[in-house]
PDB file of C-alpha atoms in Angstrom:
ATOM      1  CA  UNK A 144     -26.572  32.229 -20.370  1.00  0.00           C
ATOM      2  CA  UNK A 145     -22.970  33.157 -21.611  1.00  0.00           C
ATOM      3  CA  UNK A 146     -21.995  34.368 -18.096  1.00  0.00           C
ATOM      4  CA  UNK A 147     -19.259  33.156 -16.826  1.00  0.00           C
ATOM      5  CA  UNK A 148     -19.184  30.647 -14.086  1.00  0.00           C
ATOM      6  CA  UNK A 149     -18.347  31.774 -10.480  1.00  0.00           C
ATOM      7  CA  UNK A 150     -16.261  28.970 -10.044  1.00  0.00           C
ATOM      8  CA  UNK A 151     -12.734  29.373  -9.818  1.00  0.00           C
ATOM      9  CA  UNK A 152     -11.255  27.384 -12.973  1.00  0.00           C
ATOM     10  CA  UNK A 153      -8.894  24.881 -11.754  1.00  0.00           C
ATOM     11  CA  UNK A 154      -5.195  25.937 -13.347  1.00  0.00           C
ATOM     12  CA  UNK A 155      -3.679  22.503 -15.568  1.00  0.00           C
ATOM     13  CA  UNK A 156      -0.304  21.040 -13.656  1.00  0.00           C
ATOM     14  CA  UNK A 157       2.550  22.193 -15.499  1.00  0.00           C
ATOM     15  CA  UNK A 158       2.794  20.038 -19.099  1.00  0.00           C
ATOM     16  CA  UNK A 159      -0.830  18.653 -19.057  1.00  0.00           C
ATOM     17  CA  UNK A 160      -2.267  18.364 -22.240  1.00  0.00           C
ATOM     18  CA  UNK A 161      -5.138  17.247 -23.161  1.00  0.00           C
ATOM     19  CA  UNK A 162      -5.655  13.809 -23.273  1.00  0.00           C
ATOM     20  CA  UNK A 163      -2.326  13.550 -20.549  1.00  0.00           C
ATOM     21  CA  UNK A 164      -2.872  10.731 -17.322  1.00  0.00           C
ATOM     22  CA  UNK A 165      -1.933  12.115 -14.142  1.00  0.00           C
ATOM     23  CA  UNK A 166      -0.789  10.733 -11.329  1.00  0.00           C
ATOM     24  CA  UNK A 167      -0.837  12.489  -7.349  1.00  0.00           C
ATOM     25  CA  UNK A 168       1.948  13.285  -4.728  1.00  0.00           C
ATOM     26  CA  UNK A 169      -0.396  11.328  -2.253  1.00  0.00           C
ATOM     27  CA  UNK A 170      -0.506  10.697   1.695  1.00  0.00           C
ATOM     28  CA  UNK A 171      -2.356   7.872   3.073  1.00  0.00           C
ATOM     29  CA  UNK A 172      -3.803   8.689   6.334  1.00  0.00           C
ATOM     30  CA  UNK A 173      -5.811   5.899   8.604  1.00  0.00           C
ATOM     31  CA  UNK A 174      -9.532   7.873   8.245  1.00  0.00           C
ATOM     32  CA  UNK A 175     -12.520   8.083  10.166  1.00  0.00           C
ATOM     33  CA  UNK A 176     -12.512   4.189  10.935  1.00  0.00           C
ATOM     34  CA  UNK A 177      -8.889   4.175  11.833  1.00  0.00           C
ATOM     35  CA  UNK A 178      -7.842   2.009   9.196  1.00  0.00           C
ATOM     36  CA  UNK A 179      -4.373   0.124   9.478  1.00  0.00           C
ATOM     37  CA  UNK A 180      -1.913   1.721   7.119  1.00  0.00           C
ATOM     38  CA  UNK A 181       0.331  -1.842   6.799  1.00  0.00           C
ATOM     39  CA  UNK A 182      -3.425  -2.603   4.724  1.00  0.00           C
ATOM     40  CA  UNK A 183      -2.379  -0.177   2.271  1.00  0.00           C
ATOM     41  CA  UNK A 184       1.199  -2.456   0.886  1.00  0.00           C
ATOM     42  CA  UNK A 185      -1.574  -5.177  -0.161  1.00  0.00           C
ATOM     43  CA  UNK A 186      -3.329  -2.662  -2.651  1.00  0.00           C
ATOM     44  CA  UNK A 187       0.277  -2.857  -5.165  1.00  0.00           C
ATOM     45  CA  UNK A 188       0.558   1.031  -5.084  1.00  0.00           C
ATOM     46  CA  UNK A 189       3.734   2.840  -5.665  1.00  0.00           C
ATOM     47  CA  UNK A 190       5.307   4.340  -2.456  1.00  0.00           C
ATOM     48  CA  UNK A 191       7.574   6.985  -2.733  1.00  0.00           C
ATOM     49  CA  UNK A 192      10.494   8.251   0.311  1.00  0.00           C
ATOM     50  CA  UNK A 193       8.440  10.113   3.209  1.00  0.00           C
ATOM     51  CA  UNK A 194       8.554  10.983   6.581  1.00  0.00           C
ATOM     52  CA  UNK A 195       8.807   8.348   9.465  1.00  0.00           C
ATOM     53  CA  UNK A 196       5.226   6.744   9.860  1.00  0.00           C
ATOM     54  CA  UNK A 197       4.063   8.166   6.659  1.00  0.00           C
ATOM     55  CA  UNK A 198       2.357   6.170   4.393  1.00  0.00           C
ATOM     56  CA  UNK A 199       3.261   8.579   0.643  1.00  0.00           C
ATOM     57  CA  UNK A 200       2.238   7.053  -2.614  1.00  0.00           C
ATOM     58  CA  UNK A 201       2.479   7.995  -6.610  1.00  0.00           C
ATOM     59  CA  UNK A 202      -1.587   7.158  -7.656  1.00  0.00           C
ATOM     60  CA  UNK A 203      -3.908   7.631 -10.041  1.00  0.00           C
ATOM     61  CA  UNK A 204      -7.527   9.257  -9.841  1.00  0.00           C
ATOM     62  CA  UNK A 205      -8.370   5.081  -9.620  1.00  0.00           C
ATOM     63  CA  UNK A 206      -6.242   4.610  -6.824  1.00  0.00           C
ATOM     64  CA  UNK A 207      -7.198   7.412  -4.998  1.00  0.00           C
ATOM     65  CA  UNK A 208     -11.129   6.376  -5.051  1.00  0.00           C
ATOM     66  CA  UNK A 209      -9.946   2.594  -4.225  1.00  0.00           C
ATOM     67  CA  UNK A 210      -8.020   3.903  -1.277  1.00  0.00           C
ATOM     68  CA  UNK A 211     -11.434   6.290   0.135  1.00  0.00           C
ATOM     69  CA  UNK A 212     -13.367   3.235  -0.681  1.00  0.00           C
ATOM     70  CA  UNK A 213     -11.717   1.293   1.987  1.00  0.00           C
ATOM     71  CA  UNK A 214     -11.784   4.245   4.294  1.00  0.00           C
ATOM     72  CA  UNK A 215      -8.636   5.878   4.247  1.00  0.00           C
ATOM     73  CA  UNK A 216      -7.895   9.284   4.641  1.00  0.00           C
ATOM     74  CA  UNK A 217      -6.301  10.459   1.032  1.00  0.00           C
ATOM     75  CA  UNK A 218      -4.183  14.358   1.130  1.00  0.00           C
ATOM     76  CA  UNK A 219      -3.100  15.167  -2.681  1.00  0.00           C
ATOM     77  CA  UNK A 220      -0.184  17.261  -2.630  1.00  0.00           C
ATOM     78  CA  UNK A 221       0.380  17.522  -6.391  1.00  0.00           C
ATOM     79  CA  UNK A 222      -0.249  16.314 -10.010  1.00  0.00           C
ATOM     80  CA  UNK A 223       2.519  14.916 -11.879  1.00  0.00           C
ATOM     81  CA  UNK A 224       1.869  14.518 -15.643  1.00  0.00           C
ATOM     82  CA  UNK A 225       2.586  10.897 -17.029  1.00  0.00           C
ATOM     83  CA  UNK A 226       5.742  10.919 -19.834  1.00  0.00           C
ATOM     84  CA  UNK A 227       8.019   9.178 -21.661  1.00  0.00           C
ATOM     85  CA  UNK A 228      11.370   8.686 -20.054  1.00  0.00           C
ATOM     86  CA  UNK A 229      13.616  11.437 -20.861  1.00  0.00           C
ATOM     87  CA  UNK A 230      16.458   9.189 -23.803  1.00  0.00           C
ATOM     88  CA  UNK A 231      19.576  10.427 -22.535  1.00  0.00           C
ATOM     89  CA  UNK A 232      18.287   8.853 -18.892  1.00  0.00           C
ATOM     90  CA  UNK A 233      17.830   5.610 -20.084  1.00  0.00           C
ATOM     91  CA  UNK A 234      20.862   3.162 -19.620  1.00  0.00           C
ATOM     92  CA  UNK A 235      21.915   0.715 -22.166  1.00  0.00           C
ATOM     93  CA  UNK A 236      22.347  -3.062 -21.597  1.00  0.00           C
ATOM     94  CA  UNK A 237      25.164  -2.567 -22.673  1.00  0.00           C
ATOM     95  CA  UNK A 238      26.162   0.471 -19.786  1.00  0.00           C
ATOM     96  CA  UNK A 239      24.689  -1.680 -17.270  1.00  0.00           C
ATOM     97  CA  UNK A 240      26.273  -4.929 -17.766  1.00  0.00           C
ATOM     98  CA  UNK A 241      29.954  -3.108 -18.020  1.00  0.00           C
ATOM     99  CA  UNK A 242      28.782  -0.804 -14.744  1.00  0.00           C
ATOM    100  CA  UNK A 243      27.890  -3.922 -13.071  1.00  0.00           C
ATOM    101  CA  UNK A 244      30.620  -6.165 -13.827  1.00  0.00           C
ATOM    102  CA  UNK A 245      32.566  -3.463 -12.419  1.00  0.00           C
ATOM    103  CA  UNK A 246      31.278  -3.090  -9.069  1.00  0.00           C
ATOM    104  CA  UNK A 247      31.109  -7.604  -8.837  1.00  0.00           C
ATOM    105  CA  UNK A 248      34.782  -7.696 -10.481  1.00  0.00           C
ATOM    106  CA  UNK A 249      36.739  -9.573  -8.038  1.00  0.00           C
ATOM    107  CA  UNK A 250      34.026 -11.154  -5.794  1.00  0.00           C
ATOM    108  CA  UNK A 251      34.110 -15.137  -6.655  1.00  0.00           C
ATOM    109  CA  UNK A 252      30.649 -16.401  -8.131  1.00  0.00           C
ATOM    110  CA  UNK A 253      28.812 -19.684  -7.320  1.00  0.00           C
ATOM    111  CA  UNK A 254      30.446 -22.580 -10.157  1.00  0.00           C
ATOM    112  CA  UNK A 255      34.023 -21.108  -9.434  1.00  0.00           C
ATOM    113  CA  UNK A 256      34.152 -18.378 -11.798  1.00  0.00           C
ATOM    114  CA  UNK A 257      36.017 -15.406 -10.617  1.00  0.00           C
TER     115      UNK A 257
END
């Protein structure tokens, strides 16, 4: 029995190791019941820019069966490997306060402060 499946093996998304989470390019589509899409915003999932009328989300495997589960219509588009931040794109508080105070300089504040 060492022949080799016919089964196509399934290629790993590009820095997928083993033990690496995942998370899907996903579109939500309404399904064989014709579920309403607004539904979806109740279920906390992360949307991500789309087309007009286009329901795209960042989910896990977990998401994806809660989403079928309620009878939605679920289109993977691709796997996206779960990292650590890149360092140098991570702002200090330090940035962000000086960045901020910058764009607010001159606008007067609520107790008179300007």
């Amino acid at each position: 029995m060492n022949e080799r499946s016919s089964r196509r093996e399934r290629p790993r998304p590009p820095d997928a190791g083993p033990g690496t989470t995942l998370r899907f390019d996903a579109v939500v589509q309404p399904g064989e019941r014709n579920r309403n899409l607004q539904r979806v915003a109740d279920l906390d999932l992360d949307r991500v820019p789309g087309a007009a009328n286009e329901i795209r989300l960042l989910v896990t495997a977990e998401d994806c069966a809660r989403l079928l589960e309620r009878g939605y219509e679920v289109h993977l588009y691709r796997a996206i490997p779960v990292r650590p931040l890149a360092p140098e794109l991570v702002e200090s508080d330090e940035s962000a306060r000086a960045w901020l105070e910058e764009r607010v300089r001159g606008i007067e504040r609520a107790g008179g402060t300007s």
